[in-house]
C-alpha positions as a Python dict, from the first residue, in 0.01 Angstrom:
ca = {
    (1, 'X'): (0, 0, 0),
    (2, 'X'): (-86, 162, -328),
    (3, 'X'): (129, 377, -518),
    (4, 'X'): (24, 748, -513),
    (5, 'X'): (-73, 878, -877),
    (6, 'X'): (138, 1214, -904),
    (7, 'X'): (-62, 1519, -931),
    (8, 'X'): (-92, 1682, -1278),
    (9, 'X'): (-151, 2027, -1135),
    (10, 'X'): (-61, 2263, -874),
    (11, 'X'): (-218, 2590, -822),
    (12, 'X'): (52, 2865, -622),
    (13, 'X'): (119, 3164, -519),
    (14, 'X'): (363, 3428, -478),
    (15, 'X'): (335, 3734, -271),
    (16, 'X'): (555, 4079, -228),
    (17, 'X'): (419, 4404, -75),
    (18, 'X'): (84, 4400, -174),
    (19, 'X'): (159, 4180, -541),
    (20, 'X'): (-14, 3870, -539),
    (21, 'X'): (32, 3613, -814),
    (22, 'X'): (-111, 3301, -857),
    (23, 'X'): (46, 3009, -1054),
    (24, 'X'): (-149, 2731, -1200),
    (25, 'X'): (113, 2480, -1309),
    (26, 'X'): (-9, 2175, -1530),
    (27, 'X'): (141, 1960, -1837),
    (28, 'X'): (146, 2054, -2066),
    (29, 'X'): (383, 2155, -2384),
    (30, 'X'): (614, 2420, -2203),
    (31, 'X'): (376, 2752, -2185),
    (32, 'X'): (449, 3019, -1996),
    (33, 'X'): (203, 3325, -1956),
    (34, 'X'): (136, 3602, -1738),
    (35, 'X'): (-147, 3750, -1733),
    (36, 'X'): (-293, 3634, -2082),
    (37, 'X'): (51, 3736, -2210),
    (38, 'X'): (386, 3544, -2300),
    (39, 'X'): (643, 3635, -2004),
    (40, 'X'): (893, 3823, -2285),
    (41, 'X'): (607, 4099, -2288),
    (42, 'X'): (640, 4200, -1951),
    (43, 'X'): (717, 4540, -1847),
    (44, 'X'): (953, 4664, -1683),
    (45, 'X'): (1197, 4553, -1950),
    (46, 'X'): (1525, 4649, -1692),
    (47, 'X'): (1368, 4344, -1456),
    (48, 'X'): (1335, 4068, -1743),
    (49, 'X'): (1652, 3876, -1512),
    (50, 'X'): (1456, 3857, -1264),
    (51, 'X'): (1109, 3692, -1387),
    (52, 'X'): (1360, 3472, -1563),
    (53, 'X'): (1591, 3381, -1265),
    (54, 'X'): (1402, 3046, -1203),
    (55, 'X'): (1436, 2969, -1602),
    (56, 'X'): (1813, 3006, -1558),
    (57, 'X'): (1846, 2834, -1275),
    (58, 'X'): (1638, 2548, -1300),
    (59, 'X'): (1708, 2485, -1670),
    (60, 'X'): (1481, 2492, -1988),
    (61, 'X'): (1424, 2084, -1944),
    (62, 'X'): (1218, 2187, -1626),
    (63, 'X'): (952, 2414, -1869),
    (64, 'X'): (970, 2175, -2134),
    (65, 'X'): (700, 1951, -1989),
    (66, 'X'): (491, 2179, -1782),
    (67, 'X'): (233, 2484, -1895),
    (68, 'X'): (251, 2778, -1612),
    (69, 'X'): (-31, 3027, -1610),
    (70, 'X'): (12, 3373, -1351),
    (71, 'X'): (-235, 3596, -1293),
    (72, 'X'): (-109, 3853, -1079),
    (73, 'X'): (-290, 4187, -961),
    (74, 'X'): (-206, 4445, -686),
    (75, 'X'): (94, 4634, -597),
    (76, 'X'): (355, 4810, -849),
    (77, 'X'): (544, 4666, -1169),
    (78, 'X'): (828, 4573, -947),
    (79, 'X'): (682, 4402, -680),
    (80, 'X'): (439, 4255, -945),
    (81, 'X'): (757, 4091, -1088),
    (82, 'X'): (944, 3943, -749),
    (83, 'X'): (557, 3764, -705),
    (84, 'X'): (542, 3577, -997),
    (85, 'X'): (904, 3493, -960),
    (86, 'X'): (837, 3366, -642),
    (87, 'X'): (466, 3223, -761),
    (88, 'X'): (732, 2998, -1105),
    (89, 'X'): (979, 2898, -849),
    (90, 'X'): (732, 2741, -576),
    (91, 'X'): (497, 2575, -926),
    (92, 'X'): (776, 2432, -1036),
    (93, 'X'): (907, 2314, -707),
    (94, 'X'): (610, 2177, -568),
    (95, 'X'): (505, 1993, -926),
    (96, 'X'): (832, 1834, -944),
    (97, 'X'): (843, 1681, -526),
    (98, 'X'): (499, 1703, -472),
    (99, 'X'): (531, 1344, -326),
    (100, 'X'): (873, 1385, -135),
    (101, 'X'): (811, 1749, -37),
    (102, 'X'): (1182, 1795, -9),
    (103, 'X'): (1383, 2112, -101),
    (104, 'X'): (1637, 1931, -340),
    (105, 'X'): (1784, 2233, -526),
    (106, 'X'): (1879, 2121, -870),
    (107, 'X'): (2089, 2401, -1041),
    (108, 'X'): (2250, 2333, -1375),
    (109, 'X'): (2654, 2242, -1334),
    (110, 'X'): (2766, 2553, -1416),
    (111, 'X'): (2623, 2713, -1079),
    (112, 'X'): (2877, 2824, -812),
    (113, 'X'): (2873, 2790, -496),
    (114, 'X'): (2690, 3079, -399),
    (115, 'X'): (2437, 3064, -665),
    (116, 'X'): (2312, 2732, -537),
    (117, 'X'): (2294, 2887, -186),
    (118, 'X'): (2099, 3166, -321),
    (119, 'X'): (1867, 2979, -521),
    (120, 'X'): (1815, 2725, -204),
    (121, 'X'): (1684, 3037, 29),
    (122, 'X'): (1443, 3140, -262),
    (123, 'X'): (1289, 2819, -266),
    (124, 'X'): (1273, 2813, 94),
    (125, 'X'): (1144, 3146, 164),
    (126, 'X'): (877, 3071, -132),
    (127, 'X'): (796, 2758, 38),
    (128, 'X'): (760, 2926, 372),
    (129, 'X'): (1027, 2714, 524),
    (130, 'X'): (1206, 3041, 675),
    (131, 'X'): (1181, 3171, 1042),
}
């Protein structure tokens, strides 16, 4: 049996309310842009956490490697923001097991306890793995 060639891109998305952002992931050189824009020019400036939550999480090493590209349209600035958040964190999932398909959380070391179990039900309500 041949070995499966992994895929170089993955094209996502991210939904909340009536947001909808879609994430093109790719190699790349470690790009990140929403919208035409770089992500540190997103508005509202209070919510910048949260558009960086998977960043944090997942570690710089994950981006380093992989261009992501959002476009997102519909809904307010705030549920714009909790889309592409959700639109990274499934990219990024998906491009890294897109052969195992597993939800292996890997947090940096410093995590606690809870923040792994936090970061495990946003990857598995992204991925639709929630009743």
């Amino acid at each position: 049996m041949q070995k499966k060639e992994p895929i170089h891109s993955v094209q996502v998305f991210g939904r909340k309310k009536t947001a909808t952002a879609v994430a093109y992931c790719k190699r790349g050189r470690g790009v990140l842009r929403v919208n035409g824009r770089p992500l540190n020019q997103w508005e509202p400036k209070m919510l910048m956490d949260k558009l960086y939550e998977p960043i944090y999480l997942l570690g710089k090493d994950k981006f380093s490697s992989v261009d992501i590209r959002v476009r997102v349209n519909g809904g307010g600035h705030v549920a714009q923001i909790y889309a592409i958040r959700q639109a990274i964190s499934k990219a990024l999932q998906i491009h890294a097991d897109v052969n195992q398909r597993n939800l292996v959380v890997r947090v940096q070391e410093h995590a606690t306890k809870n923040l792994t179990v936090k970061v495990h039900w946003i990857f598995c309500y992204a991925l639709g793995y929630t009743k």
